[in-house]
PDB file of C-alpha atoms and ligand atoms in Angstrom:
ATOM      1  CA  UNK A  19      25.705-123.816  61.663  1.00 97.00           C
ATOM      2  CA  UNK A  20      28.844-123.019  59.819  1.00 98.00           C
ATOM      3  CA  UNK A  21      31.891-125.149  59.765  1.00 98.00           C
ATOM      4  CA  UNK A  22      35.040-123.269  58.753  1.00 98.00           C
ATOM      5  CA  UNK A  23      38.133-125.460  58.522  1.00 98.00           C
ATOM      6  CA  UNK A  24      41.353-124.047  58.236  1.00 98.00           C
ATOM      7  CA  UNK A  25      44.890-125.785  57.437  1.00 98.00           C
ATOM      8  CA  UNK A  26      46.499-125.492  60.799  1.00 98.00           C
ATOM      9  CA  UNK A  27      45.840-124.634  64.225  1.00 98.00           C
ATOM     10  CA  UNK A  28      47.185-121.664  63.774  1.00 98.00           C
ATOM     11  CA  UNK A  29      45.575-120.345  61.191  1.00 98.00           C
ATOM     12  CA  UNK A  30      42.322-121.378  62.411  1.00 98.00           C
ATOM     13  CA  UNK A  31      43.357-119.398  65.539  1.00 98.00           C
ATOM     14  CA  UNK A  32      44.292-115.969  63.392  1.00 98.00           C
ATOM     15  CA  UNK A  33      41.156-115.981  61.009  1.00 98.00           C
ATOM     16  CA  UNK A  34      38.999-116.368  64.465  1.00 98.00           C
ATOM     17  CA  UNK A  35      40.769-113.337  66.591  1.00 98.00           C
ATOM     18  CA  UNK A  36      40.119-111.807  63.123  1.00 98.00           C
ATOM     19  CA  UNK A  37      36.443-112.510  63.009  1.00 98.00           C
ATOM     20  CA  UNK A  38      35.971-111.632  66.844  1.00 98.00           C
ATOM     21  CA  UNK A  39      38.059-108.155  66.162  1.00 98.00           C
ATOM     22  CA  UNK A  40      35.863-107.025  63.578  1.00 98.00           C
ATOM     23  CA  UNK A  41      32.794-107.758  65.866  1.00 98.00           C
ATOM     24  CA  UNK A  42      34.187-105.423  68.598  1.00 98.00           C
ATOM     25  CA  UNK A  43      35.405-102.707  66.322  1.00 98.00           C
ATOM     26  CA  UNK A  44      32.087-102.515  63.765  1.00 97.00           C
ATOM     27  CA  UNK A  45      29.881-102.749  67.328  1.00 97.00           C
ATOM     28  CA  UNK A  46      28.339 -99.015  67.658  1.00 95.00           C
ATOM     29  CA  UNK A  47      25.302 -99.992  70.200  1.00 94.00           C
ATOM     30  CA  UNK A  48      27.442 -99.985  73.212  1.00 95.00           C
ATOM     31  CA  UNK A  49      29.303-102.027  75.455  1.00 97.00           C
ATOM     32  CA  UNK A  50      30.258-105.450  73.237  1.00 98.00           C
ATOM     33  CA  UNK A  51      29.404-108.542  75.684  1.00 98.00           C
ATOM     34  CA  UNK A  52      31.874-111.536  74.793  1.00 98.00           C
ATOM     35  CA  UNK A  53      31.814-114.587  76.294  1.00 98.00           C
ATOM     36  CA  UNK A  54      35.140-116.386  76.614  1.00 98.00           C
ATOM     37  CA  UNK A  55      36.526-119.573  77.681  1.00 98.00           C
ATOM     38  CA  UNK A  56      39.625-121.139  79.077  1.00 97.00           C
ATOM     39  CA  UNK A  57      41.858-124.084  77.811  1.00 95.00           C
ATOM     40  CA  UNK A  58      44.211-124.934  75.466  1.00 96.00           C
ATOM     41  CA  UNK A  59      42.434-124.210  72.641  1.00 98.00           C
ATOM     42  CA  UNK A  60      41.405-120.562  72.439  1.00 98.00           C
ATOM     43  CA  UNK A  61      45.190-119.430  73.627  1.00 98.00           C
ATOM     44  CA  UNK A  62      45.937-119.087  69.511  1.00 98.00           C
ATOM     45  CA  UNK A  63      42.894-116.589  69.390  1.00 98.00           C
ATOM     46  CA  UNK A  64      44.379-115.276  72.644  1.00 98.00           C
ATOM     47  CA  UNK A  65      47.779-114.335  71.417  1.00 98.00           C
ATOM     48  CA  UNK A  66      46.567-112.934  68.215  1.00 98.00           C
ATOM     49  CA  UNK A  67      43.865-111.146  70.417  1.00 98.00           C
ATOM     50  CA  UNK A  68      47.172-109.423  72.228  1.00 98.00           C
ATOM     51  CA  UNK A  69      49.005-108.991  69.446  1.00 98.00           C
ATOM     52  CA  UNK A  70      46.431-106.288  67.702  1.00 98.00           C
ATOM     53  CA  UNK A  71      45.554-104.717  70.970  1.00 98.00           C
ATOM     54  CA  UNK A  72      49.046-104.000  71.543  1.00 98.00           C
ATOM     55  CA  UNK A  73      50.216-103.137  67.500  1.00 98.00           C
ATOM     56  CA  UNK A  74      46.838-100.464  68.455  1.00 98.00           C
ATOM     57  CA  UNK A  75      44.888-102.514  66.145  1.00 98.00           C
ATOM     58  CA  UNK A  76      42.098-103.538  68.963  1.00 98.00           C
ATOM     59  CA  UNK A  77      40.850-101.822  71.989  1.00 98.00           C
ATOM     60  CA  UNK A  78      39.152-103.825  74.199  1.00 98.00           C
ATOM     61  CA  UNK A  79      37.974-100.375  76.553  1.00 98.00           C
ATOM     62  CA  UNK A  80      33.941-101.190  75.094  1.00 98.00           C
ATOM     63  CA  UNK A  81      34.406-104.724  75.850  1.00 98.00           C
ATOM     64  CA  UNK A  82      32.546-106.656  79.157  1.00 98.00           C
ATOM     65  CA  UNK A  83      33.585-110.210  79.398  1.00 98.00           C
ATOM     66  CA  UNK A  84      31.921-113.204  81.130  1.00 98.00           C
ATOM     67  CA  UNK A  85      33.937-116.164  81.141  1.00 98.00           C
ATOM     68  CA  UNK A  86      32.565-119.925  80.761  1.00 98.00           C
ATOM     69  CA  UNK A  87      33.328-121.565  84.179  1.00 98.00           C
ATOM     70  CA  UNK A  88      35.473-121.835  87.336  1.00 98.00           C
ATOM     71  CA  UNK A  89      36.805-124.672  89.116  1.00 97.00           C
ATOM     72  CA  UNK A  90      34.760-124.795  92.656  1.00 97.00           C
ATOM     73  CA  UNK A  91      37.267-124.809  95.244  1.00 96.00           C
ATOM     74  CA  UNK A  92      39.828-122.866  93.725  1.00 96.00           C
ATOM     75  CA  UNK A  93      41.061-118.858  94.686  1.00 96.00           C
ATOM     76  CA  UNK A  94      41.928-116.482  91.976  1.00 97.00           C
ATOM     77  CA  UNK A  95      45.111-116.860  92.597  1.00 96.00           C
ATOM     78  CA  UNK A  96      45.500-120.529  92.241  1.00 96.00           C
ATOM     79  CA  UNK A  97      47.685-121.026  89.107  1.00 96.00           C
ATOM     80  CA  UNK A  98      45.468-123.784  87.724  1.00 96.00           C
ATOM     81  CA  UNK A  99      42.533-121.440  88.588  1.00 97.00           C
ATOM     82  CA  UNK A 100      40.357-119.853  85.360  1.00 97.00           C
ATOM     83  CA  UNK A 101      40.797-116.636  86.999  1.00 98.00           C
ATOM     84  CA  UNK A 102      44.643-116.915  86.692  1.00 98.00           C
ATOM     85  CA  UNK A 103      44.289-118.251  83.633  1.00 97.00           C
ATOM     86  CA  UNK A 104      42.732-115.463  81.791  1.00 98.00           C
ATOM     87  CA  UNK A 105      44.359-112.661  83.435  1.00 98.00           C
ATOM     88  CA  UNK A 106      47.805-114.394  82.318  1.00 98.00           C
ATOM     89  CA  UNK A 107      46.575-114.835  78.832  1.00 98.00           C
ATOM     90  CA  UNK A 108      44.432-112.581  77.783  1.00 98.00           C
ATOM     91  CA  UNK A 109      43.537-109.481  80.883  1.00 98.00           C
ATOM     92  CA  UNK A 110      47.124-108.868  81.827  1.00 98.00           C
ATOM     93  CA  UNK A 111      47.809-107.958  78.242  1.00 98.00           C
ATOM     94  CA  UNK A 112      44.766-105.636  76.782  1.00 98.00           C
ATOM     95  CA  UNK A 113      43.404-102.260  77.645  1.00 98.00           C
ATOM     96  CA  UNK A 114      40.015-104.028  79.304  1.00 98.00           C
ATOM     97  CA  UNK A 115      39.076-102.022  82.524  1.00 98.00           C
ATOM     98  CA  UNK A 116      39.258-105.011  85.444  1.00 98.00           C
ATOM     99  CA  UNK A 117      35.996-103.585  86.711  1.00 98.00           C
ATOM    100  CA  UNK A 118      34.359-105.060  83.453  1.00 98.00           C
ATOM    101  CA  UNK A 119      35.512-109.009  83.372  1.00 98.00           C
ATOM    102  CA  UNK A 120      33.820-111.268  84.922  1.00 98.00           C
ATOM    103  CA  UNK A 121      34.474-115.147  86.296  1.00 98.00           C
ATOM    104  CA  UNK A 122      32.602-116.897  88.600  1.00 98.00           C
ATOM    105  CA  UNK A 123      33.786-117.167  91.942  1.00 98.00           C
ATOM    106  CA  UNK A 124      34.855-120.363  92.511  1.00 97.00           C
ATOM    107  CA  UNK A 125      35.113-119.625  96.400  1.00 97.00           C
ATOM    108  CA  UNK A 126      32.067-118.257  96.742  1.00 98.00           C
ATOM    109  CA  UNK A 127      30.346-119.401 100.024  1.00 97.00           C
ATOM    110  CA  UNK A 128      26.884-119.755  98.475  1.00 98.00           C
ATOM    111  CA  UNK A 129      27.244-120.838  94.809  1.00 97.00           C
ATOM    112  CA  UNK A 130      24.052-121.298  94.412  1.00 97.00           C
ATOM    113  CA  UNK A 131      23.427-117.541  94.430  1.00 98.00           C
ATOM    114  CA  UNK A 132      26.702-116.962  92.772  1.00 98.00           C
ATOM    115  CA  UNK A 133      25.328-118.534  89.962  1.00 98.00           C
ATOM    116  CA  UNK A 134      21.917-116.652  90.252  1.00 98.00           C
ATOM    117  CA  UNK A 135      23.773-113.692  90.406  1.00 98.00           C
ATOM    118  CA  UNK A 136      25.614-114.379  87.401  1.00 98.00           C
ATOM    119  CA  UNK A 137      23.324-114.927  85.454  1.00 98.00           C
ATOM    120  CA  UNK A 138      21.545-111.488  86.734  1.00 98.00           C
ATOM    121  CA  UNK A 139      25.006-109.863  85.639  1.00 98.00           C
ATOM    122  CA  UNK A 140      24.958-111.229  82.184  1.00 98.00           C
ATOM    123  CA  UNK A 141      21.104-110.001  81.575  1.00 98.00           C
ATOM    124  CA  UNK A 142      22.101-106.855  83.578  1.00 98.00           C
ATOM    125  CA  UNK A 143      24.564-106.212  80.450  1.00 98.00           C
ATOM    126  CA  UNK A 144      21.664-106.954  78.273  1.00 98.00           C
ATOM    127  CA  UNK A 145      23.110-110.292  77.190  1.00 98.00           C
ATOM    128  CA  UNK A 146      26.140-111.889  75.270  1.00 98.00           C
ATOM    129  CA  UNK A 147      26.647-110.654  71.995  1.00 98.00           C
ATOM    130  CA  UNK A 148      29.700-113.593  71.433  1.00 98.00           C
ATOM    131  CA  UNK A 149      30.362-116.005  72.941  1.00 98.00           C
ATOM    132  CA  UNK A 150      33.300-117.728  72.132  1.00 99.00           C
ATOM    133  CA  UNK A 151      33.653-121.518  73.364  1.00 98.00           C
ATOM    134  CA  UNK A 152      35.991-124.838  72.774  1.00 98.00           C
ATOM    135  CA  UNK A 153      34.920-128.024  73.460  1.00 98.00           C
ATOM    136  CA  UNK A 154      35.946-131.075  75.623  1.00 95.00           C
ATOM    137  CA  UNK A 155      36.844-134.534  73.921  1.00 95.00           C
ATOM    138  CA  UNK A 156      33.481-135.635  74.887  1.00 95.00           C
ATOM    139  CA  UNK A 157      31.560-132.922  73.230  1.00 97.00           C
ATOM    140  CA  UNK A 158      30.753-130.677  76.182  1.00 96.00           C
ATOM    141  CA  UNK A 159      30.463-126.945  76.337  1.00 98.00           C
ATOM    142  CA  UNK A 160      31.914-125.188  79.277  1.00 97.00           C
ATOM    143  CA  UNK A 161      31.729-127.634  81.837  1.00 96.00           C
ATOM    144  CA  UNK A 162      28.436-128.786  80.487  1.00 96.00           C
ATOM    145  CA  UNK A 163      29.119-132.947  80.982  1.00 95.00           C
ATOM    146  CA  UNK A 164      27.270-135.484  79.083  1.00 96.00           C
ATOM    147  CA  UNK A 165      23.555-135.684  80.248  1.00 97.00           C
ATOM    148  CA  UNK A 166      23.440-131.741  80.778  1.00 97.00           C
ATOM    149  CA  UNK A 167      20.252-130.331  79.861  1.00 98.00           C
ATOM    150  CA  UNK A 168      19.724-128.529  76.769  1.00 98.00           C
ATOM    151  CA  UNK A 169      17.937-125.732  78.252  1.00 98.00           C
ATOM    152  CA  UNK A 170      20.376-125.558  81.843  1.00 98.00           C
ATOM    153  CA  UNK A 171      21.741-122.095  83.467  1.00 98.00           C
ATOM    154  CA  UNK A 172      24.504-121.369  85.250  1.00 98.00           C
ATOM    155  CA  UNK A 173      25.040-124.115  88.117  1.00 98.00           C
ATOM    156  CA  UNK A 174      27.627-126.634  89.832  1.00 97.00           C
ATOM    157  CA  UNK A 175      28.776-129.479  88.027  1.00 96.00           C
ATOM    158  CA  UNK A 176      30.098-132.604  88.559  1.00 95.00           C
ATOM    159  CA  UNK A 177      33.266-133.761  86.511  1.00 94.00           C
ATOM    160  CA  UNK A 178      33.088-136.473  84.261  1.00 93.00           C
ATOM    161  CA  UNK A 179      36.368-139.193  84.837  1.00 95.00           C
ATOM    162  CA  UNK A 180      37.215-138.046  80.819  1.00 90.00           C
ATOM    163  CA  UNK A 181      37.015-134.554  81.814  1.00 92.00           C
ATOM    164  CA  UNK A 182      39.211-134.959  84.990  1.00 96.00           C
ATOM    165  CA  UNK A 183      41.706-137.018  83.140  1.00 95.00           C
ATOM    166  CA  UNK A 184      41.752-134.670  79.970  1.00 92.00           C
ATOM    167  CA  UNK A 185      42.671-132.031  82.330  1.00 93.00           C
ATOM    168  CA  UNK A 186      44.779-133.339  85.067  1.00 96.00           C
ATOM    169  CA  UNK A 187      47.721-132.472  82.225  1.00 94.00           C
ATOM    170  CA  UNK A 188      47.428-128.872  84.111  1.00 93.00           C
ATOM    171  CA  UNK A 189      47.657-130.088  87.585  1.00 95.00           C
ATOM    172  CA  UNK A 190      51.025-132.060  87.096  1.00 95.00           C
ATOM    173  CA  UNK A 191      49.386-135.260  85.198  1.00 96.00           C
ATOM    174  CA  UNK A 192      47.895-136.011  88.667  1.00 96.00           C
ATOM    175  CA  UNK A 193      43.556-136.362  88.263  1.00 96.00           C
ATOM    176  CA  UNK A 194      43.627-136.279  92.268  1.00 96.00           C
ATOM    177  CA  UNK A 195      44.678-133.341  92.205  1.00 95.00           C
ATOM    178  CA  UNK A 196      41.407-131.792  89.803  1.00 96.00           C
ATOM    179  CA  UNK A 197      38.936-130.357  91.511  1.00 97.00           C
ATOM    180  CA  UNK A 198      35.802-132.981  90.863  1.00 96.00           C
ATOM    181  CA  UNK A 199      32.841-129.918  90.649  1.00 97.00           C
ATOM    182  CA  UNK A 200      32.818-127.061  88.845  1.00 97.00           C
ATOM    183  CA  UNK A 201      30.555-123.283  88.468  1.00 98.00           C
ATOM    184  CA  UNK A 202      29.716-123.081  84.916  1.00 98.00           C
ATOM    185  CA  UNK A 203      27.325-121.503  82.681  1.00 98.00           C
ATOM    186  CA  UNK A 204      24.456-123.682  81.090  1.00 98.00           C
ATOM    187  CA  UNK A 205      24.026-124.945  77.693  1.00 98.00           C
ATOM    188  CA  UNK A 206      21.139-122.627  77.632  1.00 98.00           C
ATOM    189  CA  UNK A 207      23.048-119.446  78.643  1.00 98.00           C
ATOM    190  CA  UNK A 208      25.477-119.896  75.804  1.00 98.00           C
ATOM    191  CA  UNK A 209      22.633-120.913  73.360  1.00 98.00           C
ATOM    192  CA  UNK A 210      21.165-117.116  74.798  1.00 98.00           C
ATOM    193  CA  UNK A 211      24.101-115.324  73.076  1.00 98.00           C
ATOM    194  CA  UNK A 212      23.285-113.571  70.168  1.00 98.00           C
ATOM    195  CA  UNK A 213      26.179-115.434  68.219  1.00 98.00           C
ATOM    196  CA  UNK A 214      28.627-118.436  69.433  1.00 98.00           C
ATOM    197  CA  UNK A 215      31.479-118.940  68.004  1.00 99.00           C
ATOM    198  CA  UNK A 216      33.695-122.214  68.851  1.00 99.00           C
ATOM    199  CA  UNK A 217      37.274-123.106  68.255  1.00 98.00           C
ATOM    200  CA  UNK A 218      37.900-126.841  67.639  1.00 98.00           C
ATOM    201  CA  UNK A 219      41.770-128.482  66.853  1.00 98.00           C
ATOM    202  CA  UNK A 220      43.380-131.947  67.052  1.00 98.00           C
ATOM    203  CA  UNK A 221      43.202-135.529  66.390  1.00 98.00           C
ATOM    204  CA  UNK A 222      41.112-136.108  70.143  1.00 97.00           C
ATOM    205  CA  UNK A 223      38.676-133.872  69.223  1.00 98.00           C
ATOM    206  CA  UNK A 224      37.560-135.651  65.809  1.00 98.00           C
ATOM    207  CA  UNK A 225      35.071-138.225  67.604  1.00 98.00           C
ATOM    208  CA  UNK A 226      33.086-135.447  69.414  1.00 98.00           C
ATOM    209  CA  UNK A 227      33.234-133.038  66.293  1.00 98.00           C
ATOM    210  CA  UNK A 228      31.563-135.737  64.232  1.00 98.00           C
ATOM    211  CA  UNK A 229      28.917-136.015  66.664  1.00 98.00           C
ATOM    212  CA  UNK A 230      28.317-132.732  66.962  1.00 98.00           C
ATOM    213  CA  UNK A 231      28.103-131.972  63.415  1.00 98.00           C
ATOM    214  CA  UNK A 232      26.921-135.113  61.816  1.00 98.00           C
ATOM    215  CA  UNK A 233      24.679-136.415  64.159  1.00 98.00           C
ATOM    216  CA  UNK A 234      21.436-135.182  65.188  1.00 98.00           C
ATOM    217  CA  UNK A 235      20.786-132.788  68.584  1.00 98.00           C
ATOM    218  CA  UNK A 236      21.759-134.923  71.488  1.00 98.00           C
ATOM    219  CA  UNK A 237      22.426-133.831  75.331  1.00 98.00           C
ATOM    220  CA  UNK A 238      25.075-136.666  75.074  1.00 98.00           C
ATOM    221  CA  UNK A 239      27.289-134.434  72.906  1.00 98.00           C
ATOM    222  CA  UNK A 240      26.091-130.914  75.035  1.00 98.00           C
ATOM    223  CA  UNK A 241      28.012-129.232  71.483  1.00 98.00           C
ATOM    224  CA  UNK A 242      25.414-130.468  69.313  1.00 98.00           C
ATOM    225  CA  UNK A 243      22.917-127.670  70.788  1.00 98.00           C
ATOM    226  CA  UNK A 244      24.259-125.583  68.475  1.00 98.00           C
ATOM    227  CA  UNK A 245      22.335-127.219  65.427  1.00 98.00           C
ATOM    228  CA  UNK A 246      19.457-125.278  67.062  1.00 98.00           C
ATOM    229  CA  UNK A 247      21.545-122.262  67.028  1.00 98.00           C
ATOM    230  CA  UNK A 248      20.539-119.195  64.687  1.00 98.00           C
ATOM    231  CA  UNK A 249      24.241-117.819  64.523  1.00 98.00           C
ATOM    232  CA  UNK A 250      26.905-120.414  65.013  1.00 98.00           C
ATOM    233  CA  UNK A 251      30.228-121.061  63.527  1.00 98.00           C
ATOM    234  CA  UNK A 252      32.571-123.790  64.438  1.00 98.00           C
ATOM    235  CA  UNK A 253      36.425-122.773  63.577  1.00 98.00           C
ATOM    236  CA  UNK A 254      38.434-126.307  63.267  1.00 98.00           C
ATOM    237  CA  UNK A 255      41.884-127.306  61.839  1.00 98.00           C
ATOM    238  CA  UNK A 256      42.067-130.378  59.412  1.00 98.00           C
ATOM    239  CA  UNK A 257      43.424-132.593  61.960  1.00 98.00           C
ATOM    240  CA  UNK A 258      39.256-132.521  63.705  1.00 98.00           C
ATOM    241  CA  UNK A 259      37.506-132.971  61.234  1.00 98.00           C
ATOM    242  CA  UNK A 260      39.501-136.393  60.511  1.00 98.00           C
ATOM    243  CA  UNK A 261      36.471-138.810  61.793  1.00 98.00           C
ATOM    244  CA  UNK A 262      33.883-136.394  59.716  1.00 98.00           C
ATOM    245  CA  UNK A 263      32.693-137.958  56.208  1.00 98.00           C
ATOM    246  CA  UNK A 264      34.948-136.922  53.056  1.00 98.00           C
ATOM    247  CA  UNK A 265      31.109-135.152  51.769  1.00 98.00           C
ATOM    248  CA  UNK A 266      30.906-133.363  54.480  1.00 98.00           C
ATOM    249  CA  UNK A 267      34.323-131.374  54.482  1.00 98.00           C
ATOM    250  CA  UNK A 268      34.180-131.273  50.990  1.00 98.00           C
ATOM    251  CA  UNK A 269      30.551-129.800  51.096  1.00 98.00           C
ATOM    252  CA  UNK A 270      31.672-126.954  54.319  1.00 98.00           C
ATOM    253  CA  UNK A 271      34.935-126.226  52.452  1.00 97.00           C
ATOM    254  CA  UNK A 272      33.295-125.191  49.058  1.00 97.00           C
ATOM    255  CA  UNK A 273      30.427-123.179  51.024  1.00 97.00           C
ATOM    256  CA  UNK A 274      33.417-121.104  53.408  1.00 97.00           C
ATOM    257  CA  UNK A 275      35.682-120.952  50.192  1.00 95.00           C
ATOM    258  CA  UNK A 276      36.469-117.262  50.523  1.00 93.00           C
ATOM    259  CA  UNK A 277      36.743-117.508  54.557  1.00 92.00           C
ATOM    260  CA  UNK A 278      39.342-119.920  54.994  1.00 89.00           C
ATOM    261  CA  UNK A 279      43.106-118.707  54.824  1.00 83.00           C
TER     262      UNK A 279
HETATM  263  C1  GLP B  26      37.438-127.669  79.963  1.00 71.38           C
HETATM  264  C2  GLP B  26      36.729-126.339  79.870  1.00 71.38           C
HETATM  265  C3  GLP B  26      36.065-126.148  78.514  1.00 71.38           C
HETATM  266  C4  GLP B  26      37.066-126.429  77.416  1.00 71.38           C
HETATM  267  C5  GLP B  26      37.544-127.859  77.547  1.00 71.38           C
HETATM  268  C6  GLP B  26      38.522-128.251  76.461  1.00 71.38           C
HETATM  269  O1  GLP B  26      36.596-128.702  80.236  1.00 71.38           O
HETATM  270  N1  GLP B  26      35.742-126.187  80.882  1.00 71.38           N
HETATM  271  O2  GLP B  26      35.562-124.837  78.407  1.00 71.38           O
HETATM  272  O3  GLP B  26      36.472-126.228  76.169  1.00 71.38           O
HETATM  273  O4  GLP B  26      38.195-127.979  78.808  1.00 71.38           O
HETATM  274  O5  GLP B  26      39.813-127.866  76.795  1.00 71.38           O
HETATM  275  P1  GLP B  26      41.010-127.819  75.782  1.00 71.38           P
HETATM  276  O6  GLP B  26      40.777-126.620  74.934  1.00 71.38           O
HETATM  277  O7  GLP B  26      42.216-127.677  76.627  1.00 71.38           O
HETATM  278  O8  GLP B  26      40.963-129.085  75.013  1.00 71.38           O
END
């Protein structure tokens, strides 16, 4: 696993749209699969993402998305939905043909099959080439809680309290108000891309990013699965990797000298 730690958030956030750019752009086999996620923490990547699309930098027309999770309960057009979400920071601003993104339906009557049938759709595409992920202050991928298996698929999960409080700050501070299940891709469907690539930042991150990185493979901390990884890269400002030993960001910082700007 690579650990590439960057000064600020937003720098982190530029050399990753960077990185994920170059994938698309270099990709000559056909339609580039990317995984994406929602949250705070890939909106950097997002904006930079927009920027080069619109400076004519970055087409996104050979690009097929399939995004991490949706909130069960919740239409498209909710405005705490993942659907709105994405299209208002990322779809509503690039040259990706609608016909080609994909989020789970978090209306669907039978999510059961909606998650079979997701899962169909990525392998359909012949898999994720990228999938980019951030991670919740308790380690977890997606909306892959504590306890999640190692090897799951795309399902309905329950909310951890953490991970209802941590995100009631979108549904005006009020955790009644978070929907308590959620349709989200398994630890094993990420762990099927070809390459992950994660964006970690802040102070309330540092416990899980310790544990993830310093601690052995653990379905506790559902991020640690990418130890097992063949192609992974964590992207982190200084202010995660505060609880991580002084070796071990001296040790990542030498190895990604000439990555980090
Ligand atoms: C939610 C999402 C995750 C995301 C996490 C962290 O739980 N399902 O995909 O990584 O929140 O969110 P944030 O980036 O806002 O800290």
């Amino acid at each position: 696993m690579r650990l590439v730690i960057h000064a600020d958030y937003e720098k982190a956030s530029r050399w990753a749209a960077s990185y994920i750019a170059d994938k698309i752009k270099n990709y000559k086999k056909g339609p580039f699969v990317l995984g994406l996620p929602t949250g705070s923490s890939p909106i950097g990547i997002y904006k930079e993402l927009v920027r080069l699309c619109k400076e004519g930098k970055l087409s996104f027309k050979n690009v097929r998305t399939f995004n991490m999770d949706e909130y069960a309960g919740l239409s498209a057009d909710h405005p705490q939905s993942y659907h709105y979400f994405m299209m208002d920071n990322l779809f509503n601003h690039i040259d990706i043909d609608r016909r080609h993104i994909h989020i789970l339906d978090g209306m669907a009557k039978d999510r059961e099959k909606e998650c079979l049938l997701y899962e169909e759709a990525i392998a359909k595409e012949g898999g994720i080439e990228l999938f980019l992920g951030g991670m919740g202050s308790d380690g977890h991928i997606a909306f892959n809680e504590p306890g999640s298996s190692l090897t799951s698929r795309t399902r309905i999960k329950t909310l951890t309290e953490e991970t209802i409080n941590a995100n009631s700050r979108f549904f005006d501070g009020d955790p009644a108000k978070v929907p308590h299940t959620a349709l989200t891709v398994g630890v094993g469907t990420v762990m099927d891309a070809r390459e992950v690539m994660i964006i970690v930042n802040g102070r309330n991150k540092a416990r899980a990013l310790r544990a993830v990185i310093e601690e052995g493979v653990n379905h506790m901390w559902t991020l640690s699965c990418l130890q097992m990884h063949p192609k992974a890269i964590i992207v982190c400002d200084e202010d995660a990797t505060e609880e991580l030993k002084v070796g071990t960001v001296r040790y990542f910082k030498d190895i990604e000298k000439e990555n980090i700007i």
